CSV table of C-alpha atoms in Angstrom, one decimal:
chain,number,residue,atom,x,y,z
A,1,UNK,CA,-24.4,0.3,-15.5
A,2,UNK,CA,-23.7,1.8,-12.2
A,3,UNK,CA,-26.8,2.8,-10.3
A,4,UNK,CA,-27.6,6.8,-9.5
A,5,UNK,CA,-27.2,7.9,-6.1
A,6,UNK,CA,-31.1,8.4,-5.1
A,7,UNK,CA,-30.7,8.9,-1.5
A,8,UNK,CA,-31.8,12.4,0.3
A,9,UNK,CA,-29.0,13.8,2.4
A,10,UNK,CA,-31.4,13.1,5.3
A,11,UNK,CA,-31.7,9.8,4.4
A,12,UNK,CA,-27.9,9.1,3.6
A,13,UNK,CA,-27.3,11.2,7.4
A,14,UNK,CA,-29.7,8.4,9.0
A,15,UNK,CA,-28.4,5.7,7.8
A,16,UNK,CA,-24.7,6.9,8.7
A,17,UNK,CA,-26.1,7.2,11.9
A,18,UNK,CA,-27.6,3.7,12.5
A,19,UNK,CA,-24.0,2.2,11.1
A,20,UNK,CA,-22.1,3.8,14.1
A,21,UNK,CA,-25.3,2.1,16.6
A,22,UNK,CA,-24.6,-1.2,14.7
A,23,UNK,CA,-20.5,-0.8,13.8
A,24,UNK,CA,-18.7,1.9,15.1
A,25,UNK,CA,-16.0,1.3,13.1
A,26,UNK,CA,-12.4,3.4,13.7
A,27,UNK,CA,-11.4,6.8,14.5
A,28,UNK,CA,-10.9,9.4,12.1
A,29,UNK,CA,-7.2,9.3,14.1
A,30,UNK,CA,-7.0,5.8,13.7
A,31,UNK,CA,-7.8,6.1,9.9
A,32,UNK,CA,-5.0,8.6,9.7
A,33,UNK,CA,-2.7,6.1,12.1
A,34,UNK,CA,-3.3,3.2,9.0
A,35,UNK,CA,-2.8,4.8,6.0
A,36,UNK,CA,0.3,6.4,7.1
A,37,UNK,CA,1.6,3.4,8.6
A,38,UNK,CA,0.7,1.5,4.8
A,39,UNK,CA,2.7,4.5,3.6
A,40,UNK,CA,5.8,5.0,5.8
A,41,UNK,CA,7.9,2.0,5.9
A,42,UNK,CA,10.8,0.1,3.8
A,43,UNK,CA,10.0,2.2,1.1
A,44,UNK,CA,10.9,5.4,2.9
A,45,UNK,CA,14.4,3.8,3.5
A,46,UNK,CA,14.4,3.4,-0.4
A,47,UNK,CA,13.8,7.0,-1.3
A,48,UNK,CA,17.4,8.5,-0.8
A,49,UNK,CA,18.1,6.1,-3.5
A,50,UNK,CA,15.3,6.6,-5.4
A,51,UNK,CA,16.6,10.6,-5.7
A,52,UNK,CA,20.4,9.4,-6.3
A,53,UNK,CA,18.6,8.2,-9.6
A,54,UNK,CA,16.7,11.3,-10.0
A,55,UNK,CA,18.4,13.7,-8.6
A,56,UNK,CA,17.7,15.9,-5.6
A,57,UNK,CA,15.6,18.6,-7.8
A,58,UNK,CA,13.6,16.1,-10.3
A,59,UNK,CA,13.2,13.5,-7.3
A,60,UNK,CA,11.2,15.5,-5.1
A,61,UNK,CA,9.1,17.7,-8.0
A,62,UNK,CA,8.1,14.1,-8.6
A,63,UNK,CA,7.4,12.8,-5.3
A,64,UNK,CA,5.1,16.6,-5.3
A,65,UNK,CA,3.7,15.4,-8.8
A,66,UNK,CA,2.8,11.9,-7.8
A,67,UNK,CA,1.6,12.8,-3.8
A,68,UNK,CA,-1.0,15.4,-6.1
A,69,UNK,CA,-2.3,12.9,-8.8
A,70,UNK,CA,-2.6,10.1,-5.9
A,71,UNK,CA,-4.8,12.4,-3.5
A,72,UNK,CA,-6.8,13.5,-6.6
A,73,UNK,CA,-7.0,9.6,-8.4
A,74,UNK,CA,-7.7,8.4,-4.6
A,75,UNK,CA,-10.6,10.6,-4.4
A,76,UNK,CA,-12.3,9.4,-7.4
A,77,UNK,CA,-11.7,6.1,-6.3
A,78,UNK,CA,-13.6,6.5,-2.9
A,79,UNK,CA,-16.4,8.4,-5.2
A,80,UNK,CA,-16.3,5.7,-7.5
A,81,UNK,CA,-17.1,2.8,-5.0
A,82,UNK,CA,-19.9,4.9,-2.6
A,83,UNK,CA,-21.6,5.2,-5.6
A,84,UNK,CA,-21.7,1.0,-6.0
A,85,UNK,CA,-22.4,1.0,-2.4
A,86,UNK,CA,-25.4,3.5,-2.3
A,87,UNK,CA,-26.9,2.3,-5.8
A,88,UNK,CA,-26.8,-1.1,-4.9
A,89,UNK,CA,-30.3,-2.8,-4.3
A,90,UNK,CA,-28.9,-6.2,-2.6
A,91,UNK,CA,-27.1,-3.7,-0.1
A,92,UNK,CA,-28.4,-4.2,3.5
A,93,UNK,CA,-28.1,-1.8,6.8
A,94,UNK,CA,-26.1,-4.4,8.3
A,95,UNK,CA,-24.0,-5.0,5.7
A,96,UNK,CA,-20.1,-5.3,6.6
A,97,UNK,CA,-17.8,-2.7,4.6
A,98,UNK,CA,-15.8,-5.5,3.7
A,99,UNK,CA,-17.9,-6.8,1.0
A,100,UNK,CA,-17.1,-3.9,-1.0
A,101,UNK,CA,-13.4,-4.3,-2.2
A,102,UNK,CA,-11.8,-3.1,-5.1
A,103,UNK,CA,-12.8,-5.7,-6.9
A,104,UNK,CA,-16.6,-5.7,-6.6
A,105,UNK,CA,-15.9,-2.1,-7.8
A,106,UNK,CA,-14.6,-2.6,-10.4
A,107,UNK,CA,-17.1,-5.5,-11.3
A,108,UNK,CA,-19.7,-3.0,-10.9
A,109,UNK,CA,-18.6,-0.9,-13.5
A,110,UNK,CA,-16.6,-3.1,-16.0
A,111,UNK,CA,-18.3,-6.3,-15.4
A,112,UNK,CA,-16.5,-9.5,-15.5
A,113,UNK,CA,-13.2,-8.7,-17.3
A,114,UNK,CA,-12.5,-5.6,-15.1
A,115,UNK,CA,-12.6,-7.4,-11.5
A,116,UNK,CA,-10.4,-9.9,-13.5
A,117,UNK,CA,-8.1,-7.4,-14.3
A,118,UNK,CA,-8.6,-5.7,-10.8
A,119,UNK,CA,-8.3,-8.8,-8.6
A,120,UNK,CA,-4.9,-9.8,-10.6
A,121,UNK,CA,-3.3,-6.4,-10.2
A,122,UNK,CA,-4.9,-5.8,-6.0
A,123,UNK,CA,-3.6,-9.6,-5.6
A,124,UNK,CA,-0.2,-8.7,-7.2
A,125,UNK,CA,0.2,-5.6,-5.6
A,126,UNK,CA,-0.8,-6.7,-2.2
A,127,UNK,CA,1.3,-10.1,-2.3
A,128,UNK,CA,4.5,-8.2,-4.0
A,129,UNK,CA,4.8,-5.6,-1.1
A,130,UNK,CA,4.2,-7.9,1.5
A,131,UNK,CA,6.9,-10.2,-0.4
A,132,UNK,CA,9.2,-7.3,-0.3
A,133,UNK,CA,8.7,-6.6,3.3
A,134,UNK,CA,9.6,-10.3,4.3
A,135,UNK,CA,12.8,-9.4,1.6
A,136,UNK,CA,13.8,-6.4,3.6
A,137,UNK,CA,13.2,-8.4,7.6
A,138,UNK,CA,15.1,-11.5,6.4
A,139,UNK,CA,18.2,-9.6,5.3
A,140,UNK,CA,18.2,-7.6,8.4
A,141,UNK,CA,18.0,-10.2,10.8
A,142,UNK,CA,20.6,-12.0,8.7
A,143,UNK,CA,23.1,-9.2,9.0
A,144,UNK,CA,22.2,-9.1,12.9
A,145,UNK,CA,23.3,-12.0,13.6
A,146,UNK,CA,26.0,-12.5,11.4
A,147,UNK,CA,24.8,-14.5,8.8
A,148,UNK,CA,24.3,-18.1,10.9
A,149,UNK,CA,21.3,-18.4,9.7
A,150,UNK,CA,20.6,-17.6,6.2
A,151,UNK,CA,17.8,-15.3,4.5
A,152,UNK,CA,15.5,-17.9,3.2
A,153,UNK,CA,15.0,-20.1,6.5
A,154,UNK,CA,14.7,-16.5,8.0
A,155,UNK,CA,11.6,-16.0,6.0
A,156,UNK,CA,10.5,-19.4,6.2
A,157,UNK,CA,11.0,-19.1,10.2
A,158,UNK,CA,9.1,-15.3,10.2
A,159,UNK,CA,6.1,-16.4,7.7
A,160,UNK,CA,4.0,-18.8,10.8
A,161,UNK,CA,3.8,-15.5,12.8
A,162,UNK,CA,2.9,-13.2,9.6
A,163,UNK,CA,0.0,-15.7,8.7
A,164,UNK,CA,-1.4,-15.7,12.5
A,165,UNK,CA,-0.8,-11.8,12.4
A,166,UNK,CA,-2.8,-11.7,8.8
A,167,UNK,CA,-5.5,-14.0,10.2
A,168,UNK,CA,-6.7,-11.3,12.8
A,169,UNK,CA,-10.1,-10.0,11.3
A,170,UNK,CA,-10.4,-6.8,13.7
A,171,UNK,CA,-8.6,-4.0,12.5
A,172,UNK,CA,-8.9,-2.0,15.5
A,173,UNK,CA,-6.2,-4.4,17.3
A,174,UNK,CA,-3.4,-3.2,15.1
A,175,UNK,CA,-4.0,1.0,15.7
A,176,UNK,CA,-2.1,1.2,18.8
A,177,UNK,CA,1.0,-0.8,17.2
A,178,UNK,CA,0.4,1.4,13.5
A,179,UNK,CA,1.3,4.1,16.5
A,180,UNK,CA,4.2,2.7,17.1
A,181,UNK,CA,5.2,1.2,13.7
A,182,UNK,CA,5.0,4.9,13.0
A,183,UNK,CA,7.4,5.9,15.3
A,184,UNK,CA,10.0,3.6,14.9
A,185,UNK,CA,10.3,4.7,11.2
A,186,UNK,CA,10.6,8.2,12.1
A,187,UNK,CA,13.6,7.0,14.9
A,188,UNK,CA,15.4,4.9,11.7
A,189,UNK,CA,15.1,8.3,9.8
A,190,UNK,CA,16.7,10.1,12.3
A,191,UNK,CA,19.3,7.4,12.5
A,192,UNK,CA,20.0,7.4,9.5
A,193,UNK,CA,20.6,11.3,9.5
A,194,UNK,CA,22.2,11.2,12.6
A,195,UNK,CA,24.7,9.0,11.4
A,196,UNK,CA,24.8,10.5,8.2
A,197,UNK,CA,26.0,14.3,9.4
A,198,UNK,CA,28.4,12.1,11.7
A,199,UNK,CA,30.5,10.4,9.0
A,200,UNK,CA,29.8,12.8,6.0
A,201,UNK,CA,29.7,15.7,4.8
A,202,UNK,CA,26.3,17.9,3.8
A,203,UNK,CA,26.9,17.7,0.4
A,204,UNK,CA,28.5,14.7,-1.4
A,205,UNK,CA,30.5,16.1,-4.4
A,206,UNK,CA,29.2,13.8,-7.1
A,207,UNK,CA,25.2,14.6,-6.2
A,208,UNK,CA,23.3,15.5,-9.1
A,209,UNK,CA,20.4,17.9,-9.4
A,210,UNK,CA,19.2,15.8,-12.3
A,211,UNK,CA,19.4,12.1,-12.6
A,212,UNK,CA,20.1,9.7,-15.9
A,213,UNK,CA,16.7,9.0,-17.2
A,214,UNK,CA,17.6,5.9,-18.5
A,215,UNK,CA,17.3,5.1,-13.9
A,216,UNK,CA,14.3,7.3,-13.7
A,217,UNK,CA,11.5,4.6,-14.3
A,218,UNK,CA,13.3,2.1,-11.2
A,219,UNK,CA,13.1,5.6,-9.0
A,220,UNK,CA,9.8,5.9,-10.2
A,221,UNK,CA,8.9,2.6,-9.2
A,222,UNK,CA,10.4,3.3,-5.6
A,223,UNK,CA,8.0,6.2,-5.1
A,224,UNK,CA,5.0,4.8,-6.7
A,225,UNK,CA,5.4,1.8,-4.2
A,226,UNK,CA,5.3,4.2,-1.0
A,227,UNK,CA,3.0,6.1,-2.0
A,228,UNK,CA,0.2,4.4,-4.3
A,229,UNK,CA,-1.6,2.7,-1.8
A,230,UNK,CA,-5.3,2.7,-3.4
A,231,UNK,CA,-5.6,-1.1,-3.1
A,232,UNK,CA,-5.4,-0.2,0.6
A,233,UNK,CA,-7.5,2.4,0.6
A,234,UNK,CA,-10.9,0.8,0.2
A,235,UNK,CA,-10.8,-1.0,3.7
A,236,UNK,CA,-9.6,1.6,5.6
A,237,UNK,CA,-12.5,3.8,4.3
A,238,UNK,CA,-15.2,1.3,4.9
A,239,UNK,CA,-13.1,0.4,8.5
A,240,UNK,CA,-14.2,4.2,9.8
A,241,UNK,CA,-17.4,5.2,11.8
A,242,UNK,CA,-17.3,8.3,9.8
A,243,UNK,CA,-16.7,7.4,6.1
A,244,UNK,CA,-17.0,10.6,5.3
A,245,UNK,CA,-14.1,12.0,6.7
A,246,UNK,CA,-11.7,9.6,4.7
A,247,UNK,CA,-10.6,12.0,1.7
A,248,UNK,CA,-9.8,15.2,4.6
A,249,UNK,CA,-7.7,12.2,6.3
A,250,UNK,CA,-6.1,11.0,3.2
A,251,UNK,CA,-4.5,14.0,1.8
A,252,UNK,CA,-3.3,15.4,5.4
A,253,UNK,CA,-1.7,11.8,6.1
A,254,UNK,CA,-0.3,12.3,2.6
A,255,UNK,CA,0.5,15.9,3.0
A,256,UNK,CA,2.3,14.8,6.4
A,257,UNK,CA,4.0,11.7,4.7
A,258,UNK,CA,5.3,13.4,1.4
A,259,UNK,CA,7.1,16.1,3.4
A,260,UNK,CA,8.7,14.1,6.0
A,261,UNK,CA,9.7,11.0,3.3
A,262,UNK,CA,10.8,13.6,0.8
A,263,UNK,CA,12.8,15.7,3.2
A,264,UNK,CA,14.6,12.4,4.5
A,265,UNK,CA,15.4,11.7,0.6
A,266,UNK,CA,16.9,14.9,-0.1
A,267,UNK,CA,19.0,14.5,3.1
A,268,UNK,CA,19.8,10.9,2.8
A,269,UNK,CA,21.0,11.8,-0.9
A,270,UNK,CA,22.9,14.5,0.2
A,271,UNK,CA,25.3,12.9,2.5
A,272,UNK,CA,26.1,9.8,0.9
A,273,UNK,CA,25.7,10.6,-2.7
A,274,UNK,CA,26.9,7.7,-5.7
A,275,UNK,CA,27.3,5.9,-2.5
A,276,UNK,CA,23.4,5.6,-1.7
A,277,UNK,CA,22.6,1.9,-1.3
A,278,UNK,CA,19.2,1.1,-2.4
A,279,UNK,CA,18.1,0.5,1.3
A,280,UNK,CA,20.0,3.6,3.0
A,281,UNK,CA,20.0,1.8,6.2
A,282,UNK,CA,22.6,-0.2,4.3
A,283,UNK,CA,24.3,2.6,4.8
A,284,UNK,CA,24.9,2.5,8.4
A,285,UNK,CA,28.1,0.1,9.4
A,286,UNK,CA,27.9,0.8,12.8
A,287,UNK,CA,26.4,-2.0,15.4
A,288,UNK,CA,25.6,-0.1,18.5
A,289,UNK,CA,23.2,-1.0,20.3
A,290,UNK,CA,21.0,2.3,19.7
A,291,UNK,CA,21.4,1.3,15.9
A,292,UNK,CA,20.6,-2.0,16.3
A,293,UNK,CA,17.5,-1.7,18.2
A,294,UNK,CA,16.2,0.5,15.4
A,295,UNK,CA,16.4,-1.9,12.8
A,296,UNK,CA,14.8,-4.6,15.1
A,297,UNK,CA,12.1,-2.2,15.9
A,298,UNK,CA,11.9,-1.4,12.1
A,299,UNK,CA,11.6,-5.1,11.5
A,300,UNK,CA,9.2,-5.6,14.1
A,301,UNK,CA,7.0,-2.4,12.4
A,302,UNK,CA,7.2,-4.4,9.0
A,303,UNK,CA,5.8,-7.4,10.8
A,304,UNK,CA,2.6,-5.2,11.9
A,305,UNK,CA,2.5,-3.9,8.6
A,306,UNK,CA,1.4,-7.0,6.5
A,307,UNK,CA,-1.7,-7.9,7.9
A,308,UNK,CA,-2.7,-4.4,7.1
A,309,UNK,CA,-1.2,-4.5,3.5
A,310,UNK,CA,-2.6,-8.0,2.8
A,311,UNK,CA,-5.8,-7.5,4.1
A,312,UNK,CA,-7.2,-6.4,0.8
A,313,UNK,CA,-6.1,-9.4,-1.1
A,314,UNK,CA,-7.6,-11.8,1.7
A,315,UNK,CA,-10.8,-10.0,1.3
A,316,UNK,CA,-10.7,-10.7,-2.5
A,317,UNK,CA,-9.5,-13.8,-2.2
A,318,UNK,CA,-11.6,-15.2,0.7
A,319,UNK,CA,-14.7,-14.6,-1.4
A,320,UNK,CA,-13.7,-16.4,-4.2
A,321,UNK,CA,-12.9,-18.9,-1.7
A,322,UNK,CA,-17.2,-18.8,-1.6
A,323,UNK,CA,-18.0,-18.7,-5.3
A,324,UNK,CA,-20.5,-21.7,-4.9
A,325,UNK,CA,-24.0,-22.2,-6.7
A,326,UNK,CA,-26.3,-18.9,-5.5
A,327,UNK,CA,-29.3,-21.8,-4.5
A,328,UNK,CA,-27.0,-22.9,-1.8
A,329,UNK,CA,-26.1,-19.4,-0.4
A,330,UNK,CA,-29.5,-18.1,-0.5
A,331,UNK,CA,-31.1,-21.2,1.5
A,332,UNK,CA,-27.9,-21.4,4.0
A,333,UNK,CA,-25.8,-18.8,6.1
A,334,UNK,CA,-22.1,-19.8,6.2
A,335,UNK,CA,-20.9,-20.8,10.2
A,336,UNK,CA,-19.1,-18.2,11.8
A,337,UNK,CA,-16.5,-20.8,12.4
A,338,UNK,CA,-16.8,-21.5,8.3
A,339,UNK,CA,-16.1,-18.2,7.9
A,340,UNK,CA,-12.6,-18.1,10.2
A,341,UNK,CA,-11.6,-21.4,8.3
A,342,UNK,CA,-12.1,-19.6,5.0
A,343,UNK,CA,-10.4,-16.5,6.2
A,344,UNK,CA,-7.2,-18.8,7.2
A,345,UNK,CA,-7.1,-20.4,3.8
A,346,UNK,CA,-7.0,-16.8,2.3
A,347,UNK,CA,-4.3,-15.9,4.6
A,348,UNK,CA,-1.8,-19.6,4.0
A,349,UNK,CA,-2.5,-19.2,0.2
A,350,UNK,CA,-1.4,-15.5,-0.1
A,351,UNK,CA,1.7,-15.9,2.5
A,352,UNK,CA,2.9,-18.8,0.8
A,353,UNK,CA,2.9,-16.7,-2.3
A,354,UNK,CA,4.6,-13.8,-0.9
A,355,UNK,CA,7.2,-16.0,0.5
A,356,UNK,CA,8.1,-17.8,-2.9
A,357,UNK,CA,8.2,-14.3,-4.5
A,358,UNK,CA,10.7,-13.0,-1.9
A,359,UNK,CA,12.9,-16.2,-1.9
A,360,UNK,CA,13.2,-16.2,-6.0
A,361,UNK,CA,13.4,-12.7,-6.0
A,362,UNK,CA,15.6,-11.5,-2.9
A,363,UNK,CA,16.1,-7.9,-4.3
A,364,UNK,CA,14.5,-5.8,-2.4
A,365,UNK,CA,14.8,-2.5,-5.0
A,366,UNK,CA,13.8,-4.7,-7.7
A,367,UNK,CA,10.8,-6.4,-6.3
A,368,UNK,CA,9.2,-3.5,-4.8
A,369,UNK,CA,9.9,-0.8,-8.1
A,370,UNK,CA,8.2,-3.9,-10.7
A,371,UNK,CA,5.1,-3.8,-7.6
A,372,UNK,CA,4.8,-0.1,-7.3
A,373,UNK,CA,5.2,0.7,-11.0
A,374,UNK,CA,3.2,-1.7,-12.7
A,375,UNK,CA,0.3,-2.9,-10.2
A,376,UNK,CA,0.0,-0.2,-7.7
A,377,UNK,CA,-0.1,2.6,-11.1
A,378,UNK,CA,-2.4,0.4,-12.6
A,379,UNK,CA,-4.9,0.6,-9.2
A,380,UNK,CA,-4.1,4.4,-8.9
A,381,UNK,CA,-3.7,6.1,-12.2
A,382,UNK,CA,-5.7,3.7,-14.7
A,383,UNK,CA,-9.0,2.4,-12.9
A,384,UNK,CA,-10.7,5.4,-10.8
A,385,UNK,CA,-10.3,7.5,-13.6
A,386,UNK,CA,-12.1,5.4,-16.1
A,387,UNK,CA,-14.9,4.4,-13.4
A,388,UNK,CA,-15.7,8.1,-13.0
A,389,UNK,CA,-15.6,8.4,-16.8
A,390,UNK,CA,-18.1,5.4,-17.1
A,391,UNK,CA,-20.2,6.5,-14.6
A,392,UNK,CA,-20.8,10.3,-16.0
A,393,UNK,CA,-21.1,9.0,-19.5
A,394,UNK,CA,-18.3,11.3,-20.6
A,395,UNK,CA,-14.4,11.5,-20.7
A,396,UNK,CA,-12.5,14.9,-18.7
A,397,UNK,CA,-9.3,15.6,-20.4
A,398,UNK,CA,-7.8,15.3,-16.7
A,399,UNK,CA,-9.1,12.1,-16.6
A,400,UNK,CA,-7.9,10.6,-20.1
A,401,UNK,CA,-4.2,12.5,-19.3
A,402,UNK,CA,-3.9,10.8,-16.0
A,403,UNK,CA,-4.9,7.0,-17.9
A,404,UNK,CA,-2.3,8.1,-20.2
A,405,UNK,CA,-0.2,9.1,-17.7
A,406,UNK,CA,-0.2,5.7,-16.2
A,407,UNK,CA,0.0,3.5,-18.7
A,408,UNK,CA,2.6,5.2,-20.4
A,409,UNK,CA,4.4,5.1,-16.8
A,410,UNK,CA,3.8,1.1,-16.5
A,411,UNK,CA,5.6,0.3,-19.8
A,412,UNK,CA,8.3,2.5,-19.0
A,413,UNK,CA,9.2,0.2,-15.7
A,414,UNK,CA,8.5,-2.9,-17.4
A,415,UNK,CA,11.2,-2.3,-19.8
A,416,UNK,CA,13.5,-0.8,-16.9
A,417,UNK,CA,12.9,-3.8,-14.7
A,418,UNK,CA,13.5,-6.4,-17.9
A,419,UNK,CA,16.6,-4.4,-18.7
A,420,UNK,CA,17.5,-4.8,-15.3
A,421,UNK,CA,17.0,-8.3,-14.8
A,422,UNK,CA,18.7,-9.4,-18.3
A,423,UNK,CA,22.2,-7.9,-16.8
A,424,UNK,CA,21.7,-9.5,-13.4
């Protein structure tokens, strides 16, 4: 049972105020710079391909569809865990936003079974992007340089520097370089189009306006993983010195992210049609320098990227790291030095895992479709809707259609993806 919100609005003002004395906390722009940098990335090089399977009507009417049901399932989400925060008794002034991840969350209102279910899918989520993101750096750098060294050691050689990037604790480090991870995917875009207008025409003759729905649910997949970034979304929230700002931030960042990613699919479709590779930058045979440097730059973003994208699994899994006998927590305070140690075991454990899942699975489209369609639809479409159910004692039609919605969704890719492993 999930505690009512008994606070004043004078009260809840004052203790907003004594937060920002005590922990400022990041920018509203900052806030903004995050999320979009946990959005924009290798997936928005996937999304021209995405809309080759969709077509270049039904793929962005989709990407609309999804942006709308993420803002509105995101929302609920952020409702859902202020009301855990505010109801809870054991919660002190001082308290860092961390301790509040999805998975307390979802403890709070489905008890033990639902953070199970919640810390398997954040976990898998947060572990299968950052897999796909060493996937998509280690087969660049391989095609840099030729091939003399090959794409595994290149993700054994990058993981050291992701770990010691992923063991960095202060968020507010990594704004200026989500700036410029930013950037440098808005410069591949515009490589990519460049290029594209260059060497082919507008309008590729064998472009579809409507896809084969037997490729739908891998598109879908591709979306979903750009966009569905809930498991990220708790952090961020708690990160900012005015929490209350986050849902105005989230669906302008969106807004801004959906038009420029979608516009860039259309294009990216456009010009190179049947030809679309799954990764468009693919695409691009030339080795200019200009072209070059993007794709180092766009690895170099990537980089930047996972510590932000695994931060919510190392939360989740540094405090069950802690799960000791209460009588020993209440009569001791952990070391700050403990606490570091902990926080680097979090961080080795999960790397190693993303590294094995990007070495046994070094496809790139399929990796990051099974993530985004199965684990981030399960954190985005299945969970807030049923915690705002629970906590009003009642089911919305809206609510149970979006559940639906996503489950429905999840089996779809699973068959896709096992359909699409059995032929490879």
């Amino acid at each position: 049972m999930v505690p009512n919100d008994e606070r004043s609005s004078e009260e809840t003002k004052g203790l907003v105020s004594d937060a920002r004395l005590t922990r400022p906390g990041i920018s509203d722009w900052e806030a903004a710079v995050s999320l979009a940098k946990a959005i924009m990335g290798a997936g928005s090089f996937a999304l021209p391909w995405a809309f080759s399977q969709m077509g270049y009507f039904v793929g962005p009417v989709f990407l609309i569809f999804l942006m709308i049901c993420s803002i509105y399932s995101l929302d609920l989400l952020v409702q859902a865990s202020r009301k855990v925060k505010q109801g809870s008794t054991s919660a002190k002034e001082d308290d860092e936003p961390a301790k509040y991840s999805y998975v307390d969350v979802a403890r709070a209102y489905f008890g033990s079974l639902g953070a199970k279910l919640t810390y398997g899918a954040s976990v898998s989520a947060s572990v299968g992007v950052c897999g796909s993101y060493l996937v998509f750096i280690s087969a660049n750098l391989e095609s840099l340089f030729g091939g003399t060294i090959s794409q595994t050691n290149w993700i054994l050689l990058i993981l050291p520097l992701c770990i010691i990037l992923s063991s960095i604790q202060n968020m507010n480090r990594f704004a200026f370089v989500s700036l410029l991870g930013d950037a440098s995917v808005v410069l591949g875009m515009l490589v990519v189009l460049i290029y594209g207008f260059m060497s082919s025409s507008l309008f590729a003759e064998d472009c579809a306006a409507i896809g084969s729905w037997q490729s739908m649910p891998l598109a879908f997949g591709a979306i979903a993983y750009l966009f569905l970034v809930h498991f990220l979304a708790l952090p961020i929230e708690s990160s900012m010195a005015r929490p209350e700002r986050f849902s105005r931030i989230a669906q302008q960042t969106f807004l801004v992210c959906s038009i420029l990613s979608g516009c860039f699919g259309v294009l990216g479709y456009l010009m190179f049609g049947s030809d679309t590779q799954q990764i468009v930058l693919l695409n691009i045979h030339q080795s200019s320098f200009f072209v070059v440097a993007v794709k180092m730059l766009l690895c170099i973003d990537l980089l930047f990227t996972y510590p932000v994208v695994m931060r919510p699994s190392i939360i989740i899994v540094k405090q069950s790291l802690n799960q000791q006998p209460k009588d020993s927590m209440e009569t001791t305070t952990p070391t700050q030095q403990y606490e570091y140690h902990r926080h680097l075991v979090a961080c080795v454990l999960l790397g190693g895992v993303a590294a094995a899942c990007s070495i046994f699975v070094p496809a790139f489209g399929v990796l990051s479709g099974f993530v985004g369609g199965v684990s981030q639809t399960f954190l985005a479409f299945v969970l807030p809707p049923l915690m705002t159910s629970r906590n009003a004692n009642s089911y919305h039609n809206t609510h149970i259609g979006l559940v639906l919605c996503g489950l429905a969704l999840i089996v779809w890719t699973l068959i896709t993806t096992w359909n699409e492993l059995s032929v490879v």
